[in-house]
Tab-separated table of C-alpha atoms in Angstrom:
chain	number	residue	atom	x	y	z
A	754	MET	CA	67.536	186.448	109.384
A	755	SER	CA	66.517	185.703	105.848
A	756	LEU	CA	64.810	182.583	106.650
A	757	PHE	CA	63.044	184.301	109.473
A	758	ARG	CA	61.658	186.900	107.136
A	759	LYS	CA	60.381	184.404	104.726
A	760	GLY	CA	58.698	182.401	107.459
A	761	GLY	CA	57.112	185.577	108.750
A	762	LEU	CA	55.912	186.362	105.394
A	763	CYS	CA	54.362	183.039	104.876
A	764	ALA	CA	52.735	183.072	108.096
A	765	SER	CA	51.354	186.541	107.455
A	766	LEU	CA	50.030	185.460	104.138
A	767	PHE	CA	48.429	182.473	105.547
A	768	VAL	CA	46.727	184.492	108.395
A	769	PHE	CA	45.626	187.043	105.697
A	770	GLY	CA	44.228	184.287	103.564
A	771	VAL	CA	42.266	182.812	106.569
A	772	LEU	CA	40.820	186.235	107.553
A	773	LEU	CA	39.833	186.941	103.827
A	774	SER	CA	38.167	183.423	103.622
A	775	SER	CA	36.441	184.015	107.040
A	776	SER	CA	35.274	187.543	105.936
A	777	ALA	CA	33.823	186.233	102.644
A	778	CYS	CA	32.115	183.351	104.481
A	779	ALA	CA	30.561	185.730	106.819
A	780	GLU	CA	29.388	188.056	104.056
A	781	TRP	CA	27.750	185.481	102.034
A	782	GLN	CA	25.962	183.875	104.981
A	783	SER	CA	24.702	187.253	105.987
A	784	LEU	CA	23.228	187.864	102.403
A	785	SER	CA	21.821	184.384	102.296
A	786	LEU	CA	19.950	185.104	105.701
A	787	LYS	CA	18.694	188.405	104.239
A	788	ALA	CA	17.561	186.543	100.914
A	789	ALA	CA	15.634	184.074	103.013
A	790	GLU	CA	13.993	186.834	105.053
A	791	LEU	CA	12.900	188.502	101.791
A	792	ASN	CA	11.851	185.154	100.359
A	793	LEU	CA	13.722	185.926	97.240
A	794	HIS	CA	13.589	182.414	95.880
A	795	ALA	CA	9.844	182.978	95.295
A	796	ASP	CA	10.305	186.281	93.476
A	797	PRO	CA	9.062	186.136	89.874
A	798	VAL	CA	12.222	187.701	88.471
A	799	TRP	CA	14.208	184.961	90.107
A	800	ARG	CA	12.127	182.321	88.557
A	801	ILE	CA	12.355	184.176	85.160
A	802	LEU	CA	16.171	184.399	85.353
A	803	LEU	CA	16.214	180.609	85.763
A	804	HIS	CA	13.567	179.951	83.163
A	805	THR	CA	11.586	177.944	85.596
A	806	PRO	CA	7.836	178.562	85.158
A	807	ALA	CA	6.877	175.689	87.592
A	808	LYS	CA	9.072	173.310	89.631
A	809	GLU	CA	11.048	172.056	86.601
A	810	PRO	CA	13.484	174.394	84.682
A	811	LYS	CA	13.328	174.615	81.041
A	812	ILE	CA	17.046	174.797	80.598
A	813	LYS	CA	18.699	171.325	81.065
A	814	ASP	CA	22.293	172.363	80.671
A	815	SER	CA	24.031	171.417	83.950
A	816	ALA	CA	26.546	174.259	83.569
A	817	PHE	CA	23.733	176.766	84.088
A	818	TRP	CA	23.000	175.545	87.523
A	819	LEU	CA	25.136	175.893	90.721
A	820	SER	CA	23.060	173.743	93.248
A	821	GLY	CA	23.678	170.412	91.550
A	822	SER	CA	21.333	167.820	90.156
A	823	ASN	CA	18.452	168.040	92.664
A	824	PHE	CA	17.405	171.491	91.492
A	825	ASN	CA	14.970	173.730	93.306
A	826	LEU	CA	14.548	177.583	93.386
A	827	HIS	CA	15.601	177.907	96.994
A	828	ASP	CA	18.819	175.924	96.878
A	829	GLU	CA	19.952	177.502	93.554
A	830	LEU	CA	19.482	180.922	95.151
A	831	HIS	CA	21.583	180.343	97.982
A	832	ALA	CA	24.221	178.361	96.003
A	833	THR	CA	24.388	181.457	93.671
A	834	ILE	CA	24.833	183.788	96.546
A	835	GLN	CA	27.683	181.630	97.937
A	836	ALA	CA	29.207	181.283	94.447
A	837	LEU	CA	29.181	185.122	93.942
A	838	TRP	CA	30.160	186.300	97.522
A	839	GLY	CA	31.466	183.368	99.356
A	840	ASN	CA	34.512	182.078	97.393
A	841	PRO	CA	37.298	184.738	96.919
A	842	ASN	CA	38.971	182.260	94.294
A	843	ALA	CA	36.024	181.188	92.326
A	844	GLY	CA	33.902	184.278	92.758
A	845	LEU	CA	35.425	186.171	89.844
A	846	GLU	CA	34.666	183.382	87.398
A	847	ASN	CA	31.153	183.132	88.641
A	848	ARG	CA	30.614	186.779	88.556
A	849	CYS	CA	31.760	186.812	84.891
A	850	LYS	CA	29.550	183.832	84.144
A	851	PHE	CA	26.360	185.101	85.847
A	852	PRO	CA	26.247	188.814	85.719
A	853	ALA	CA	22.521	189.056	85.495
A	854	ARG	CA	22.100	187.040	88.652
A	855	MET	CA	24.673	189.197	90.292
A	856	ARG	CA	23.070	192.407	89.196
A	857	TRP	CA	19.625	191.437	90.400
A	858	LEU	CA	20.786	190.041	93.693
A	859	SER	CA	22.905	193.168	94.369
A	860	TYR	CA	19.778	195.265	93.772
A	861	ARG	CA	17.449	193.188	95.968
A	862	LEU	CA	19.863	192.695	98.754
A	863	SER	CA	20.835	196.393	98.671
A	864	VAL	CA	24.528	195.890	98.395
A	865	PRO	CA	26.997	197.350	95.885
A	866	LEU	CA	27.330	195.541	92.630
A	867	PRO	CA	30.664	193.628	92.888
A	868	GLN	CA	33.509	194.657	90.571
A	869	ALA	CA	34.693	191.951	88.308
A	870	ASN	CA	37.326	191.988	85.552
A	871	CYS	CA	35.586	190.137	82.745
A	872	PRO	CA	37.300	190.947	79.380
A	873	GLU	CA	34.998	188.691	77.247
A	874	LEU	CA	31.871	190.166	78.953
A	875	GLU	CA	33.148	193.773	78.368
A	876	GLU	CA	33.947	192.905	74.741
A	877	PHE	CA	30.317	191.571	74.302
A	878	ARG	CA	28.849	194.719	75.903
A	879	HIS	CA	30.992	196.837	73.625
A	880	ARG	CA	30.158	194.892	70.400
A	881	ALA	CA	26.477	194.492	71.123
A	882	PRO	CA	25.260	197.528	73.067
A	883	VAL	CA	21.623	197.831	74.141
A	884	ASP	CA	20.115	201.310	74.278
A	885	SER	CA	16.673	200.052	72.983
A	886	VAL	CA	15.065	196.706	72.281
A	887	ILE	CA	12.505	196.007	69.484
A	888	LEU	CA	10.391	192.996	69.081
A	889	ALA	CA	10.577	191.611	65.464
A	890	TYR	CA	8.218	189.080	63.929
A	891	SER	CA	8.838	187.379	60.591
A	892	SER	CA	5.501	186.252	59.027
A	893	GLU	CA	5.010	182.927	57.263
A	894	ASN	CA	5.903	182.054	53.567
A	895	LEU	CA	2.907	179.983	52.245
A	896	MET	CA	5.553	177.963	50.181
A	897	GLN	CA	7.311	176.719	53.331
A	898	ALA	CA	5.512	174.587	55.779
A	899	SER	CA	8.137	175.158	58.534
A	900	SER	CA	7.400	178.872	58.440
A	901	MET	CA	3.737	178.585	59.053
A	902	MET	CA	3.974	179.716	62.716
A	903	GLY	CA	6.305	182.652	61.761
A	904	HIS	CA	9.344	183.517	63.907
A	905	VAL	CA	9.724	186.018	66.636
A	906	PHE	CA	13.034	187.527	67.733
A	907	LEU	CA	14.658	190.546	69.112
A	908	LYS	CA	16.538	193.518	67.612
A	909	LEU	CA	19.017	195.241	69.879
A	910	GLU	CA	20.247	198.790	69.068
A	911	GLY	CA	22.756	200.977	70.766
A	912	ARG	CA	25.970	202.950	70.252
A	913	ASP	CA	29.227	201.336	71.219
A	914	SER	CA	32.021	203.025	73.157
A	915	GLY	CA	33.254	204.598	69.987
A	916	GLY	CA	29.886	206.061	69.207
A	917	VAL	CA	29.022	203.737	66.388
A	918	MET	CA	25.449	202.656	66.072
A	919	ARG	CA	25.010	198.900	66.020
A	920	ALA	CA	22.067	196.675	65.648
A	921	HIS	CA	21.910	192.985	66.436
A	922	SER	CA	19.278	190.180	66.282
A	923	VAL	CA	18.739	187.803	69.032
A	924	SER	CA	17.097	184.516	67.944
A	925	TYR	CA	16.301	181.020	69.277
A	926	PHE	CA	15.719	178.226	66.721
A	927	THR	CA	16.406	174.733	65.775
A	928	GLU	CA	17.270	172.999	62.478
A	929	ILE	CA	14.743	170.757	60.697
A	930	GLN	CA	16.484	168.286	58.307
A	931	GLY	CA	15.530	165.165	56.622
A	932	ILE	CA	12.343	163.784	55.053
A	933	ASN	CA	11.137	161.442	57.827
A	934	VAL	CA	8.238	163.568	58.996
A	935	PRO	CA	7.029	161.400	61.888
A	936	LYS	CA	10.449	161.309	63.366
A	937	ILE	CA	10.779	165.091	62.985
A	938	ILE	CA	7.445	165.603	64.892
A	939	PHE	CA	8.428	163.113	67.442
A	940	ASP	CA	11.809	164.722	68.140
A	941	SER	CA	10.282	168.187	68.146
A	942	LEU	CA	7.581	167.292	70.579
A	943	VAL	CA	8.839	164.478	72.897
A	944	VAL	CA	12.610	163.991	72.663
A	945	GLY	CA	13.607	167.495	71.946
A	946	LYS	CA	16.045	168.951	69.329
A	947	GLN	CA	19.216	170.984	69.786
A	948	GLY	CA	18.410	174.614	70.240
A	949	PHE	CA	20.534	177.461	68.869
A	950	PHE	CA	20.765	180.759	70.559
A	951	ALA	CA	22.290	183.210	68.130
A	952	LEU	CA	23.326	186.852	68.221
A	953	THR	CA	24.025	188.124	64.654
A	954	PRO	CA	24.170	191.479	62.866
A	955	TYR	CA	20.472	192.557	62.295
A	956	SER	CA	21.048	193.520	58.678
A	957	GLU	CA	21.939	189.866	57.878
A	958	LYS	CA	18.855	188.623	59.628
A	959	LEU	CA	16.687	191.040	57.866
A	960	HIS	CA	18.180	190.344	54.382
A	961	TYR	CA	17.663	186.582	54.984
A	962	TYR	CA	13.996	186.939	55.698
A	963	LEU	CA	13.016	189.610	53.053
A	964	ALA	CA	15.241	188.636	50.236
A	965	GLY	CA	16.094	185.024	50.972
A	966	GLU	CA	12.730	183.738	52.152
A	967	GLN	CA	10.320	186.336	50.828
A	968	ARG	CA	8.745	186.936	54.286
A	969	ASN	CA	7.498	190.096	55.667
A	970	VAL	CA	9.129	191.464	58.925
A	971	TRP	CA	7.221	193.504	61.495
A	972	GLU	CA	9.059	195.603	64.172
A	973	TYR	CA	7.533	196.754	67.485
A	974	GLN	CA	9.420	199.273	69.551
A	975	LEU	CA	9.337	198.282	73.311
A	976	LYS	CA	9.537	200.433	76.415
A	977	ALA	CA	12.323	199.644	78.927
A	978	THR	CA	14.198	201.329	81.572
A	979	PRO	CA	17.966	201.535	81.697
A	980	GLN	CA	17.995	199.178	84.607
A	981	GLN	CA	15.805	196.651	82.622
A	982	LEU	CA	17.989	196.906	79.651
A	983	ALA	CA	21.181	196.338	81.735
A	984	LEU	CA	19.572	193.104	83.284
A	985	LEU	CA	18.510	191.971	79.825
A	986	HIS	CA	21.969	192.551	78.387
A	987	ASP	CA	23.602	190.606	81.146
A	988	HIS	CA	21.100	187.717	80.850
A	989	LEU	CA	21.845	187.479	77.196
A	990	TRP	CA	25.432	186.835	78.067
A	991	GLU	CA	24.345	184.095	80.552
A	992	LEU	CA	22.245	182.460	77.752
A	993	LYS	CA	25.052	182.859	75.186
A	994	GLN	CA	27.070	180.346	77.030
A	995	THR	CA	24.297	177.773	77.549
A	996	ARG	CA	23.235	174.704	75.793
A	997	PHE	CA	19.485	174.456	74.893
A	998	THR	CA	17.023	171.697	74.081
A	999	TYR	CA	14.251	172.997	71.656
A	1000	PHE	CA	10.671	171.789	71.935
A	1001	PHE	CA	8.311	172.948	69.329
A	1002	ASP	CA	5.294	173.295	71.642
A	1003	ASP	CA	7.049	173.992	74.939
A	1004	TYR	CA	10.320	175.819	74.659
A	1005	ASN	CA	10.437	177.580	71.139
A	1006	CYS	CA	11.464	181.007	69.991
A	1007	ALA	CA	8.412	182.636	71.550
A	1008	THR	CA	8.987	180.778	74.888
A	1009	LEU	CA	12.541	181.869	75.201
A	1010	LEU	CA	11.795	185.580	74.291
A	1011	SER	CA	8.985	185.633	76.750
A	1012	TYR	CA	11.529	185.004	79.466
A	1013	LEU	CA	13.839	187.707	78.074
A	1014	LEU	CA	11.090	190.368	77.946
A	1015	ALA	CA	9.514	189.356	81.305
């Protein structure tokens, strides 16, 4: 009798698993068809979320892509829908990794935003809240050649769950070291250098530019809806986990911020 119950339980669990998998498969396929009807792969926001101004994406980190090495906007869209809605086991991991894609697709496909237990993402949202966004610009220092173009970054402000006001800077940069100027120029323009995407307390960034480098900092308050701020916040999390290649003329601090603000 005991063996019969165990076997029945295993069989029930197997059938339940098959039904769950079948239901998930039907859901993502239905959403994929709807996305195709809406031509979402050509939507400017989708292109922005993938940092792809033309056919080639600016982000080279393979972990940022779900469609494999032969990238295109169409395949990445449908691979993302499958990763978020089609796999009950891997879905949670993908939902925690790509919350901005999930938020935007849920809105465009008119489906409820899937629930996901993501402790690290929630901690990020708690520690770096975004109720307003400010564009900050650090001007040049005539004594430092590397500062001649200035530096642009974001200031994020908001109250955390405890009511404490917090402010953080979001900055993208590379490190320029050595005295071989031709090599530095070649690496910066052709090969690419390692890019750093940093979220730091704004007070530290401000002190660094004002006191450390004797540079002026200008702030410009930006208008944004709560929905735009939520999408921006989630996209910051996606980028926080990504490896970047910095190009001085093609993918620099201003380029990355243009995607964030777009």
